[in-house]
Amino acid sequence: MASGASGRKGDALSVYQRGTSMAVIQGDEDANVLIGTLNDDIILGHGGDDIIIPRFGTNTLDGGSGNDTFRLTGIEGTNFYRGGSGFDTILVADVPHYINYVAISIGTMSGIEAIQNTSSKDAYIVTNSSLDLRTIALQNIKEIWGGDGANHIYAEVIHDRSLGLIGATVRGNGGDDSLWGTSLADTLDGGDGDDKLYGGDGNDLLIGGAGADQLYGELGDDQLLGGAGNDILVGGAGSDTLSGGEGNDLLHGGAGNDHLFGGAGADVFWFERNEGTDIVYDFTSGVDKIYVGSSVSNVNVLSHQGNAVLSFDDSTYVILTGVSPSAITGSDFIWA
């Protein structure tokens, strides 16, 4: 940026960096409407309840003090938001008819209290960086997408105009992502990379995708899909369904009556005391293993309708469907 650029508040200053024009647009202490250019802009609201309307390019937006609105119409590039003091809102409105959906592309964000979509189009939050939405009111947001890098995304409950409060759909895409769900029913999709997914409360769907993923359902009746790779799946409390997919996976249903599918590969099924009655649907003796947790003292092999039933201190029961009790040997167990 060229040195010596100056001007009054309210002016658009043309400055240059490596031959690219960049506008600096400033408001004053009153309520201003500040509109970006076709280039990369820096827009500074300063005081007052400002309306800031970015356009194309990569823009840095700072509302300053006051209750500011960053107004989007679907033609913007990536924006870096700083709300400042006051109640600040990213608002999607007045989207042209030729735009099918709106990507709210966020570089970084601080001081934003609400992200709202009042248009008739679907709106998606898109970021290549870490994003914490837990204290932000989301309204009519379809999904939250990470980029191809390593993302850390904390989701928030979304208020949908027709469905009321709903959980979030968060997609990590490429990279080693960490995704956190909400208190409602969420869908977390890690995509490629070695991802960590945390469902939180609610009945969640966690999809690891390719890579060595870690999926934690936590509370609620969750469905965990590991996908390809050597994954760790932990259901937590509730009646969960765990499916490891391809690879050598570790599955732990946790408290509640769980359904476990190891999938292809040599899988390990982990059990502790007082974890309900679980069903393992594809255990292969001599290939898969039963991990006996440190809280367990004794394991007995019982029979029910021709299937082996493992009793862990008479407090956790595991049905191995299609496996004869006589097929179970000591080598099938790993003791903590």
PDB file of C-alpha atoms in Angstrom, residues 83-217:
ATOM      1  CA  GLY A  83     -18.265  -5.948  14.225  1.00  0.00           C
ATOM      2  CA  GLY A  84     -16.859  -3.735  16.952  1.00  0.00           C
ATOM      3  CA  SER A  85     -19.045  -2.681  19.872  1.00  0.00           C
ATOM      4  CA  GLY A  86     -22.827  -2.863  19.629  1.00  0.00           C
ATOM      5  CA  PHE A  87     -25.123  -5.542  18.178  1.00  0.00           C
ATOM      6  CA  ASP A  88     -23.780  -6.301  14.711  1.00  0.00           C
ATOM      7  CA  THR A  89     -25.446  -8.425  12.048  1.00  0.00           C
ATOM      8  CA  ILE A  90     -24.469 -10.098   8.793  1.00  0.00           C
ATOM      9  CA  LEU A  91     -27.678  -9.909   6.737  1.00  0.00           C
ATOM     10  CA  VAL A  92     -28.498 -11.665   3.450  1.00  0.00           C
ATOM     11  CA  ALA A  93     -31.252  -9.752   1.658  1.00  0.00           C
ATOM     12  CA  ASP A  94     -32.394  -8.548  -1.779  1.00  0.00           C
ATOM     13  CA  VAL A  95     -30.652 -11.389  -3.621  1.00  0.00           C
ATOM     14  CA  PRO A  96     -30.965 -11.063  -7.434  1.00  0.00           C
ATOM     15  CA  HIS A  97     -33.211 -13.624  -9.108  1.00  0.00           C
ATOM     16  CA  TYR A  98     -30.367 -15.092 -11.195  1.00  0.00           C
ATOM     17  CA  ILE A  99     -28.420 -16.213  -8.101  1.00  0.00           C
ATOM     18  CA  ASN A 100     -29.389 -19.716  -6.972  1.00  0.00           C
ATOM     19  CA  TYR A 101     -27.834 -19.608  -3.504  1.00  0.00           C
ATOM     20  CA  VAL A 102     -25.693 -17.325  -1.369  1.00  0.00           C
ATOM     21  CA  ALA A 103     -22.260 -18.289  -0.034  1.00  0.00           C
ATOM     22  CA  ILE A 104     -21.406 -16.189   3.017  1.00  0.00           C
ATOM     23  CA  SER A 105     -17.637 -16.476   2.614  1.00  0.00           C
ATOM     24  CA  ILE A 106     -15.924 -15.593   5.901  1.00  0.00           C
ATOM     25  CA  GLY A 107     -12.184 -15.072   6.158  1.00  0.00           C
ATOM     26  CA  THR A 108     -12.209 -14.235   9.861  1.00  0.00           C
ATOM     27  CA  MET A 109     -14.944 -12.871  12.087  1.00  0.00           C
ATOM     28  CA  SER A 110     -15.195 -11.152  15.462  1.00  0.00           C
ATOM     29  CA  GLY A 111     -17.798  -9.056  17.218  1.00  0.00           C
ATOM     30  CA  ILE A 112     -20.730 -10.417  15.196  1.00  0.00           C
ATOM     31  CA  GLU A 113     -23.916 -11.195  17.135  1.00  0.00           C
ATOM     32  CA  ALA A 114     -26.217 -12.495  14.365  1.00  0.00           C
ATOM     33  CA  ILE A 115     -26.131 -13.969  10.860  1.00  0.00           C
ATOM     34  CA  GLN A 116     -29.540 -13.769   9.194  1.00  0.00           C
ATOM     35  CA  ASN A 117     -30.969 -14.715   5.815  1.00  0.00           C
ATOM     36  CA  THR A 118     -34.204 -12.917   4.969  1.00  0.00           C
ATOM     37  CA  SER A 119     -34.054 -13.746   1.253  1.00  0.00           C
ATOM     38  CA  SER A 120     -35.855 -16.605  -0.495  1.00  0.00           C
ATOM     39  CA  LYS A 121     -32.514 -18.235  -1.418  1.00  0.00           C
ATOM     40  CA  ASP A 122     -30.558 -20.843   0.519  1.00  0.00           C
ATOM     41  CA  ALA A 123     -27.583 -19.348   2.357  1.00  0.00           C
ATOM     42  CA  TYR A 124     -24.416 -21.234   3.298  1.00  0.00           C
ATOM     43  CA  ILE A 125     -21.653 -20.116   5.647  1.00  0.00           C
ATOM     44  CA  VAL A 126     -18.277 -20.906   4.040  1.00  0.00           C
ATOM     45  CA  THR A 127     -14.883 -20.546   5.708  1.00  0.00           C
ATOM     46  CA  ASN A 128     -11.294 -21.682   5.237  1.00  0.00           C
ATOM     47  CA  SER A 129     -10.372 -20.836   8.826  1.00  0.00           C
ATOM     48  CA  SER A 130     -11.559 -21.505  12.363  1.00  0.00           C
ATOM     49  CA  LEU A 131     -15.062 -20.315  13.150  1.00  0.00           C
ATOM     50  CA  ASP A 132     -16.889 -20.157  16.494  1.00  0.00           C
ATOM     51  CA  LEU A 133     -20.633 -19.669  16.044  1.00  0.00           C
ATOM     52  CA  ARG A 134     -21.706 -20.638  19.562  1.00  0.00           C
ATOM     53  CA  THR A 135     -22.648 -17.113  20.636  1.00  0.00           C
ATOM     54  CA  ILE A 136     -24.093 -16.027  17.289  1.00  0.00           C
ATOM     55  CA  ALA A 137     -27.810 -16.130  16.452  1.00  0.00           C
ATOM     56  CA  LEU A 138     -28.226 -17.947  13.131  1.00  0.00           C
ATOM     57  CA  GLN A 139     -31.418 -17.552  11.122  1.00  0.00           C
ATOM     58  CA  ASN A 140     -32.316 -19.495   7.950  1.00  0.00           C
ATOM     59  CA  ILE A 141     -28.783 -20.754   7.292  1.00  0.00           C
ATOM     60  CA  LYS A 142     -28.800 -23.943   5.218  1.00  0.00           C
ATOM     61  CA  GLU A 143     -25.370 -25.399   5.989  1.00  0.00           C
ATOM     62  CA  ILE A 144     -21.905 -24.492   7.267  1.00  0.00           C
ATOM     63  CA  TRP A 145     -18.969 -25.460   5.046  1.00  0.00           C
ATOM     64  CA  GLY A 146     -15.280 -25.604   5.803  1.00  0.00           C
ATOM     65  CA  GLY A 147     -12.698 -25.210   3.071  1.00  0.00           C
ATOM     66  CA  ASP A 148      -9.926 -27.536   1.969  1.00  0.00           C
ATOM     67  CA  GLY A 149      -7.645 -26.587   4.859  1.00  0.00           C
ATOM     68  CA  ALA A 150      -7.771 -27.568   8.523  1.00  0.00           C
ATOM     69  CA  ASN A 151     -10.926 -26.045   9.995  1.00  0.00           C
ATOM     70  CA  HIS A 152     -12.137 -25.719  13.587  1.00  0.00           C
ATOM     71  CA  ILE A 153     -15.856 -25.008  13.480  1.00  0.00           C
ATOM     72  CA  TYR A 154     -18.171 -24.676  16.478  1.00  0.00           C
ATOM     73  CA  ALA A 155     -21.769 -24.721  15.256  1.00  0.00           C
ATOM     74  CA  GLU A 156     -24.824 -23.043  16.744  1.00  0.00           C
ATOM     75  CA  VAL A 157     -28.537 -23.813  16.713  1.00  0.00           C
ATOM     76  CA  ILE A 158     -30.247 -22.363  13.630  1.00  0.00           C
ATOM     77  CA  HIS A 159     -33.673 -20.745  13.599  1.00  0.00           C
ATOM     78  CA  ASP A 160     -35.444 -21.817  10.421  1.00  0.00           C
ATOM     79  CA  ARG A 161     -38.433 -19.815   9.216  1.00  0.00           C
ATOM     80  CA  SER A 162     -40.527 -22.966   8.646  1.00  0.00           C
ATOM     81  CA  LEU A 163     -39.009 -25.526  11.025  1.00  0.00           C
ATOM     82  CA  GLY A 164     -38.246 -23.401  14.078  1.00  0.00           C
ATOM     83  CA  LEU A 165     -35.041 -24.275  15.939  1.00  0.00           C
ATOM     84  CA  ILE A 166     -33.002 -26.915  14.120  1.00  0.00           C
ATOM     85  CA  GLY A 167     -29.543 -28.392  14.417  1.00  0.00           C
ATOM     86  CA  ALA A 168     -26.648 -27.453  12.178  1.00  0.00           C
ATOM     87  CA  THR A 169     -25.255 -29.158   9.090  1.00  0.00           C
ATOM     88  CA  VAL A 170     -21.478 -28.690   9.049  1.00  0.00           C
ATOM     89  CA  ARG A 171     -19.222 -30.007   6.287  1.00  0.00           C
ATOM     90  CA  GLY A 172     -15.461 -29.976   6.704  1.00  0.00           C
ATOM     91  CA  ASN A 173     -14.500 -30.911   3.102  1.00  0.00           C
ATOM     92  CA  GLY A 174     -10.732 -31.449   2.720  1.00  0.00           C
ATOM     93  CA  GLY A 175      -8.159 -31.020   5.467  1.00  0.00           C
ATOM     94  CA  ASP A 176      -7.937 -32.212   9.059  1.00  0.00           C
ATOM     95  CA  ASP A 177     -11.087 -30.673  10.508  1.00  0.00           C
ATOM     96  CA  SER A 178     -12.526 -30.374  14.011  1.00  0.00           C
ATOM     97  CA  LEU A 179     -16.297 -29.887  14.030  1.00  0.00           C
ATOM     98  CA  TRP A 180     -18.539 -29.346  17.059  1.00  0.00           C
ATOM     99  CA  GLY A 181     -22.323 -29.785  16.977  1.00  0.00           C
ATOM    100  CA  THR A 182     -25.079 -28.085  18.946  1.00  0.00           C
ATOM    101  CA  SER A 183     -27.677 -29.094  21.531  1.00  0.00           C
ATOM    102  CA  LEU A 184     -30.042 -30.263  18.756  1.00  0.00           C
ATOM    103  CA  ALA A 185     -29.849 -32.873  15.979  1.00  0.00           C
ATOM    104  CA  ASP A 186     -26.811 -32.063  13.832  1.00  0.00           C
ATOM    105  CA  THR A 187     -25.128 -33.462  10.743  1.00  0.00           C
ATOM    106  CA  LEU A 188     -21.327 -33.242  10.854  1.00  0.00           C
ATOM    107  CA  ASP A 189     -19.433 -34.392   7.750  1.00  0.00           C
ATOM    108  CA  GLY A 190     -15.654 -34.336   7.980  1.00  0.00           C
ATOM    109  CA  GLY A 191     -14.949 -35.102   4.315  1.00  0.00           C
ATOM    110  CA  ASP A 192     -11.379 -36.010   3.433  1.00  0.00           C
ATOM    111  CA  GLY A 193      -8.609 -35.742   6.004  1.00  0.00           C
ATOM    112  CA  ASP A 194      -8.128 -36.898   9.589  1.00  0.00           C
ATOM    113  CA  ASP A 195     -11.128 -35.280  11.244  1.00  0.00           C
ATOM    114  CA  LYS A 196     -12.506 -34.951  14.772  1.00  0.00           C
ATOM    115  CA  LEU A 197     -16.281 -34.655  15.105  1.00  0.00           C
ATOM    116  CA  TYR A 198     -18.156 -33.933  18.346  1.00  0.00           C
ATOM    117  CA  GLY A 199     -21.931 -34.272  18.202  1.00  0.00           C
ATOM    118  CA  GLY A 200     -22.870 -32.638  21.493  1.00  0.00           C
ATOM    119  CA  ASP A 201     -26.467 -33.026  22.656  1.00  0.00           C
ATOM    120  CA  GLY A 202     -29.203 -34.217  20.319  1.00  0.00           C
ATOM    121  CA  ASN A 203     -29.570 -37.147  17.922  1.00  0.00           C
ATOM    122  CA  ASP A 204     -26.671 -36.487  15.571  1.00  0.00           C
ATOM    123  CA  LEU A 205     -25.305 -37.915  12.326  1.00  0.00           C
ATOM    124  CA  LEU A 206     -21.495 -37.914  12.212  1.00  0.00           C
ATOM    125  CA  ILE A 207     -19.731 -38.831   8.955  1.00  0.00           C
ATOM    126  CA  GLY A 208     -15.980 -39.222   9.048  1.00  0.00           C
ATOM    127  CA  GLY A 209     -15.325 -39.710   5.323  1.00  0.00           C
ATOM    128  CA  ALA A 210     -11.877 -40.675   4.099  1.00  0.00           C
ATOM    129  CA  GLY A 211      -8.981 -40.526   6.547  1.00  0.00           C
ATOM    130  CA  ALA A 212      -8.283 -41.617  10.112  1.00  0.00           C
ATOM    131  CA  ASP A 213     -11.190 -39.934  11.864  1.00  0.00           C
ATOM    132  CA  GLN A 214     -12.364 -39.620  15.468  1.00  0.00           C
ATOM    133  CA  LEU A 215     -16.134 -39.444  15.963  1.00  0.00           C
ATOM    134  CA  TYR A 216     -17.715 -38.714  19.351  1.00  0.00           C
ATOM    135  CA  GLY A 217     -21.500 -38.815  19.487  1.00  0.00           C
TER     136      GLY A 217
END
